[in-house]
Amino acid sequence: MSVNKKIIETEAAVPDSQSFNTVLYSGNGGTQSITGVGFKPDIVWIKPRNQVENHTLHDSTRGAINQLAPNATASARDQSNTVQSFDTDGFTTGSDNNTNKSGINYVAWCWKAGGGTTSSNTDGDITSTVQTSALSGCSIVKWTANGNAGVTVGHGLGVAPELIIMKNLDRAGYGWLVYHSAISPTSAIVLNTADAKTSGIGYFNNTAATSSVFSLGSDTFGNYNGDDYIAYCYHSVSGFSKIGSYTGDGNTNGPTVTTGFQPDWLLVKDEGTGNSWRILDSVRSTSNPRNNYLDPNTTAAEGTSIYSNVDFNSNNFQLKNLGSNYNNSGRTYLYWAIKNN
């Protein structure tokens, strides 16, 4: 084996060290450049921490000012006073209450995809626009639906996505549909509600995603003829991210979930009951137990509770509570863990 081939194989096995980061900032009510991300982000998800207000999500495929709210069913809209640009080390925001109100503290979760460079993907029945980071296991996919059951959409990852979070961009009243590989493709779950998974409707045509495409059913929630959609697709990357599930045991020394790295960000949802989604991170909670939580499906301000205690350890996270959001006995919980930049 040549030296060059060895180098290529080694680099291909190493996850992108500039793929995700969490930053905190205080609003100033004007225009503000937020730095410290460590890379130019392609997805920025912002939440006011000490105010009841919407989450807001922006990506470089739709353009910085085009806003979506992960907790709501509103269609996408241009908001010039929210995120205005994606910058070398972060992003710039205007004065909107969601992103930069004076006296309000904010958290921004930032992902890298393809650096804003998109391409046309013809792997599926529908031609999609994609940008992809193979090393970080992330792609942003945009397409126009045709309403036909079984239609496929190319995602560009080259590996089957384990998590797909998608939204109708054009039509209010249609929320965030989530595909998670730990539940059957005959089921789906919704990001903007606390509802349990829904089975039997066939949002994803009862078909598992492949290394090139994911499938859609005929239900208008995920496949409204003529409407534009966006999807954020992810797969686990060794040493950087892990998508999976665990079973709660109802103990204060609860399950230990192996990730292979020390998590810095954790999303959890009970698949079978009406418990809220929860996000914890190591920047808002700097030591164990991590318990400063935000709920992606609500406008609620940041909360702290002993029933949200989770330890982030060198190669796992451990539930240190018996709260229903993380550790009811016998319940199955979906999770997504990521290491910071």
Coordinates of C-alpha atoms in Angstrom, one line a residue:
M1 CA 0.0 0.0 0.0
S2 CA 1.4 3.4 -0.9
V3 CA 2.0 6.2 1.6
N4 CA -0.6 8.4 -0.2
K5 CA -3.2 5.7 0.1
K6 CA -2.6 5.3 3.8
I7 CA -2.9 9.0 4.3
I8 CA -6.2 9.2 2.4
E9 CA -7.6 6.3 4.4
T10 CA -6.6 7.8 7.7
E11 CA -8.2 11.2 6.8
A12 CA -11.4 9.5 5.6
A13 CA -11.8 7.8 9.0
V14 CA -11.4 11.0 11.0
P15 CA -14.6 13.0 11.6
D16 CA -14.7 16.7 10.6
S17 CA -13.3 18.7 13.6
Q18 CA -15.2 21.8 12.5
S19 CA -18.7 20.5 12.2
F20 CA -20.8 21.5 15.2
N21 CA -20.5 24.1 18.0
T22 CA -22.7 25.8 20.6
V23 CA -22.3 29.5 21.4
L24 CA -23.9 31.8 23.9
Y25 CA -24.5 35.5 23.5
S26 CA -26.4 38.4 24.9
G27 CA -28.8 40.5 22.7
N28 CA -28.0 44.1 22.1
G29 CA -31.2 45.2 20.2
G30 CA -29.3 46.2 17.0
T31 CA -27.0 44.4 14.6
Q32 CA -24.5 42.0 16.1
S33 CA -21.8 39.7 14.8
I34 CA -21.7 36.5 16.8
T35 CA -18.3 34.8 16.7
G36 CA -16.5 31.9 18.3
V37 CA -18.3 29.2 16.3
G38 CA -14.9 28.1 14.8
F39 CA -16.2 27.7 11.2
K40 CA -18.7 29.2 8.8
P41 CA -22.0 27.5 9.7
D42 CA -24.7 26.2 7.3
I43 CA -27.4 25.6 9.9
V44 CA -28.0 27.9 12.8
W45 CA -30.7 27.1 15.4
I46 CA -31.2 29.9 18.0
K47 CA -33.3 30.0 21.1
P48 CA -33.8 32.8 23.7
R49 CA -32.8 31.3 27.0
N50 CA -34.6 33.7 29.5
Q51 CA -37.6 34.6 27.5
V52 CA -40.7 32.8 26.2
E53 CA -40.1 33.1 22.5
N54 CA -39.9 30.9 19.3
H55 CA -36.9 28.9 18.3
T56 CA -35.6 30.0 15.0
L57 CA -33.7 28.0 12.4
H58 CA -31.8 29.2 9.3
D59 CA -29.7 27.5 6.7
S60 CA -27.4 28.4 3.8
T61 CA -29.5 26.6 1.2
R62 CA -32.6 28.7 1.7
G63 CA -30.5 31.8 2.5
A64 CA -29.7 33.3 5.9
I65 CA -32.7 35.6 6.3
N66 CA -35.2 32.8 5.5
Q67 CA -36.6 31.8 8.9
L68 CA -38.3 28.6 10.2
A69 CA -39.5 28.0 13.7
P70 CA -38.8 24.4 15.0
N71 CA -41.5 24.7 17.6
A72 CA -44.2 25.9 15.1
T73 CA -46.0 25.0 11.9
A74 CA -45.5 28.3 10.2
S75 CA -44.2 28.4 6.7
A76 CA -40.8 29.8 5.8
R77 CA -40.5 33.5 5.6
D78 CA -37.8 36.1 5.0
Q79 CA -37.1 38.1 8.2
S80 CA -34.3 40.6 7.5
N81 CA -33.8 41.4 11.2
T82 CA -33.0 37.8 12.3
V83 CA -29.9 36.0 10.9
Q84 CA -28.6 38.2 8.1
S85 CA -25.4 36.3 7.0
F86 CA -23.3 33.3 7.8
D87 CA -19.7 34.4 8.5
T88 CA -16.3 32.9 8.7
D89 CA -16.5 32.4 12.4
G90 CA -20.2 32.6 13.1
F91 CA -23.1 34.7 11.9
T92 CA -24.6 38.2 12.0
T93 CA -28.0 38.9 13.4
G94 CA -30.4 41.9 13.3
S95 CA -32.6 43.2 16.1
D96 CA -35.4 40.6 16.0
N97 CA -36.7 39.4 19.4
N98 CA -36.0 35.8 18.4
T99 CA -32.3 36.4 17.8
N100 CA -31.1 39.7 19.4
K101 CA -33.4 41.5 21.8
S102 CA -31.6 43.7 24.2
G103 CA -31.1 42.1 27.6
I104 CA -32.0 38.6 26.5
N105 CA -29.5 35.7 26.6
Y106 CA -29.4 33.4 23.6
V107 CA -28.0 30.0 22.7
A108 CA -27.1 29.1 19.1
W109 CA -26.4 25.6 17.9
C110 CA -24.4 25.6 14.7
W111 CA -23.8 22.9 12.1
K112 CA -21.6 22.7 9.0
A113 CA -22.9 21.1 5.9
G114 CA -21.4 21.9 2.4
G115 CA -20.2 25.4 2.9
G116 CA -23.3 26.8 1.1
T117 CA -22.3 25.0 -2.1
T118 CA -25.3 23.1 -3.5
S119 CA -25.6 20.7 -6.3
S120 CA -28.4 18.9 -8.2
N121 CA -29.0 15.3 -7.1
T122 CA -30.8 12.9 -9.4
D123 CA -30.5 9.7 -7.3
G124 CA -34.3 9.8 -6.5
D125 CA -37.4 10.1 -8.6
I126 CA -37.5 13.8 -7.7
T127 CA -34.4 15.9 -8.5
S128 CA -33.3 17.5 -5.2
T129 CA -30.9 20.3 -4.4
V130 CA -28.3 19.1 -1.8
Q131 CA -25.3 20.3 0.1
T132 CA -23.4 17.7 2.1
S133 CA -20.5 17.2 4.5
A134 CA -19.6 13.5 4.3
L135 CA -17.2 13.8 7.3
S136 CA -19.8 15.4 9.6
G137 CA -22.6 13.2 8.4
C138 CA -24.9 16.1 7.5
S139 CA -26.8 17.1 4.4
I140 CA -29.4 19.8 3.6
V141 CA -31.9 18.6 1.0
K142 CA -34.5 20.8 -0.8
W143 CA -37.1 19.5 -3.3
T144 CA -40.6 20.1 -4.7
A145 CA -43.1 17.4 -3.8
N146 CA -45.3 15.6 -6.3
G147 CA -47.8 13.9 -3.9
N148 CA -47.1 10.3 -5.2
A149 CA -46.7 7.5 -2.8
G150 CA -43.3 5.8 -2.9
V151 CA -41.5 8.7 -4.6
T152 CA -37.8 8.9 -3.6
V153 CA -35.6 11.9 -2.9
G154 CA -31.8 11.8 -3.1
H155 CA -30.0 13.0 0.1
G156 CA -26.3 13.0 -1.1
L157 CA -24.8 11.4 2.1
G158 CA -23.6 8.1 0.6
V159 CA -24.6 6.5 3.9
A160 CA -28.2 5.8 5.0
P161 CA -29.4 8.7 7.2
E162 CA -30.5 7.7 10.7
L163 CA -32.3 11.0 11.3
I164 CA -34.3 13.1 8.9
I165 CA -36.0 16.3 10.1
M166 CA -38.2 17.8 7.3
K167 CA -40.6 20.7 6.9
N168 CA -43.0 22.0 4.3
L169 CA -41.7 25.5 3.4
D170 CA -44.8 26.8 1.7
R171 CA -47.8 25.8 3.7
A172 CA -48.6 26.9 7.3
G173 CA -50.2 24.3 9.5
Y174 CA -47.8 21.5 8.5
G175 CA -45.2 20.8 11.1
W176 CA -41.8 19.1 11.3
L177 CA -41.8 15.4 10.3
V178 CA -39.1 13.3 11.8
Y179 CA -37.7 10.0 10.6
H180 CA -35.5 8.2 13.1
S181 CA -33.9 4.8 12.4
A182 CA -34.6 3.5 15.9
I183 CA -38.3 3.4 15.1
S184 CA -39.8 1.5 12.2
P185 CA -40.2 3.4 8.9
T186 CA -43.9 2.6 9.3
S187 CA -43.9 5.3 12.1
A188 CA -42.9 8.9 12.3
I189 CA -42.7 11.5 15.1
V190 CA -43.2 15.3 15.0
L191 CA -40.6 17.8 16.3
N192 CA -43.0 20.6 17.1
T193 CA -45.2 18.6 19.4
A194 CA -44.8 16.4 22.4
D195 CA -46.9 13.7 20.8
A196 CA -45.9 10.0 20.7
K197 CA -44.8 8.5 17.4
T198 CA -47.6 7.8 14.9
S199 CA -47.8 4.4 13.2
G200 CA -49.5 3.2 10.1
I201 CA -49.8 6.4 8.1
G202 CA -46.9 5.8 5.9
Y203 CA -45.3 9.2 5.9
F204 CA -42.1 7.6 4.6
N205 CA -44.0 5.0 2.6
N206 CA -43.1 2.3 5.2
T207 CA -39.6 2.2 3.6
A208 CA -36.2 2.6 5.3
A209 CA -33.8 5.2 3.9
T210 CA -31.0 3.9 1.8
S211 CA -27.4 5.1 1.2
S212 CA -28.8 7.3 -1.7
V213 CA -32.5 8.1 -1.1
F214 CA -35.4 8.3 1.3
S215 CA -39.0 7.6 0.4
L216 CA -42.2 9.6 0.9
G217 CA -45.8 8.4 1.2
S218 CA -48.8 10.1 -0.2
D219 CA -49.9 11.8 3.0
T220 CA -49.9 15.6 2.5
F221 CA -48.0 16.2 5.7
G222 CA -44.8 15.1 4.1
N223 CA -45.6 15.1 0.4
Y224 CA -48.0 18.0 -0.6
N225 CA -48.1 18.2 -4.4
G226 CA -46.3 21.3 -5.7
D227 CA -44.9 22.4 -2.3
D228 CA -41.3 23.0 -1.5
Y229 CA -39.7 21.0 1.4
I230 CA -36.4 21.2 3.3
A231 CA -34.8 18.2 5.1
Y232 CA -31.8 18.0 7.4
C233 CA -30.4 14.5 7.1
Y234 CA -27.8 13.0 9.5
H235 CA -26.0 9.8 10.2
S236 CA -23.7 8.8 13.1
V237 CA -20.0 9.5 12.7
S238 CA -17.5 7.7 14.9
G239 CA -16.0 10.0 17.5
F240 CA -18.3 12.9 16.7
S241 CA -22.0 12.0 16.7
K242 CA -24.3 9.2 17.6
I243 CA -28.0 8.6 16.8
G244 CA -29.8 5.8 18.6
S245 CA -32.2 4.8 21.4
Y246 CA -32.1 3.5 24.9
T247 CA -34.6 2.0 27.4
G248 CA -35.3 3.8 30.7
D249 CA -35.1 2.0 34.0
G250 CA -36.7 4.5 36.4
N251 CA -33.6 4.8 38.6
T252 CA -31.6 7.8 39.7
N253 CA -28.5 5.9 38.7
G254 CA -30.0 5.2 35.3
P255 CA -28.9 3.7 32.0
T256 CA -25.4 4.5 30.6
V257 CA -25.5 5.0 26.9
T258 CA -22.3 4.5 25.0
T259 CA -21.4 7.1 22.4
G260 CA -17.7 6.6 21.9
F261 CA -16.9 10.2 22.8
Q262 CA -17.9 12.8 25.5
P263 CA -21.2 14.4 24.4
D264 CA -21.6 18.1 24.4
W265 CA -25.1 18.3 23.0
L266 CA -28.0 15.9 23.5
L267 CA -31.5 15.7 22.1
V268 CA -33.9 13.2 23.7
K269 CA -37.5 12.2 23.0
D270 CA -39.7 9.5 24.6
E271 CA -41.1 7.8 21.5
G272 CA -44.3 6.5 23.0
T273 CA -45.8 9.2 25.3
G274 CA -46.6 12.9 25.3
N275 CA -43.3 14.1 26.9
S276 CA -41.5 17.0 25.4
W277 CA -38.4 16.8 23.4
R278 CA -35.4 18.0 25.4
I279 CA -32.0 19.5 24.5
L280 CA -29.1 19.6 26.9
D281 CA -25.6 20.9 26.2
S282 CA -22.2 21.4 27.9
V283 CA -22.0 25.1 27.2
R284 CA -25.2 26.1 29.1
S285 CA -24.4 23.4 31.8
T286 CA -20.7 23.3 32.2
S287 CA -20.3 20.4 34.7
N288 CA -22.2 17.2 35.6
P289 CA -25.0 16.8 36.0
R290 CA -26.1 18.7 33.0
N291 CA -29.7 19.9 33.6
N292 CA -30.3 23.2 31.8
Y293 CA -32.8 22.1 29.3
L294 CA -34.8 23.6 26.4
D295 CA -37.8 22.1 24.7
P296 CA -37.7 22.2 20.9
N297 CA -41.5 21.8 20.7
T298 CA -42.3 24.9 22.9
T299 CA -41.6 28.6 23.3
A300 CA -40.7 28.0 27.0
A301 CA -37.6 29.7 28.4
E302 CA -34.7 27.5 29.7
G303 CA -35.5 25.3 32.7
T304 CA -33.4 23.6 35.3
S305 CA -34.5 20.5 37.2
I306 CA -33.0 17.6 39.1
Y307 CA -35.4 15.5 37.0
S308 CA -33.3 16.5 34.0
N309 CA -29.9 15.5 35.4
V310 CA -27.7 13.8 32.8
D311 CA -23.9 13.2 33.1
F312 CA -21.7 13.7 30.1
N313 CA -18.8 11.3 30.5
S314 CA -15.7 10.4 28.4
N315 CA -17.4 8.0 26.1
N316 CA -21.1 8.0 27.2
F317 CA -23.9 9.8 28.8
Q318 CA -25.7 8.5 31.9
L319 CA -29.2 9.3 33.1
K320 CA -29.0 10.5 36.7
N321 CA -32.7 11.0 37.3
L322 CA -36.1 9.2 37.1
G323 CA -37.9 12.0 35.3
S324 CA -40.4 11.0 32.5
N325 CA -38.6 13.0 29.8
Y326 CA -35.5 10.9 30.1
N327 CA -35.9 7.8 32.2
N328 CA -39.3 6.2 32.8
S329 CA -38.9 2.5 33.4
G330 CA -39.5 0.5 30.3
R331 CA -39.9 3.4 28.0
T332 CA -37.9 3.7 24.8
Y333 CA -36.1 7.0 24.2
L334 CA -34.7 8.4 20.9
Y335 CA -31.5 10.3 21.1
W336 CA -29.0 12.3 19.1
A337 CA -25.6 13.1 20.8
I338 CA -22.9 15.4 19.3
K339 CA -19.4 16.5 20.3
N340 CA -18.6 20.2 20.0
N341 CA -16.1 21.6 17.6

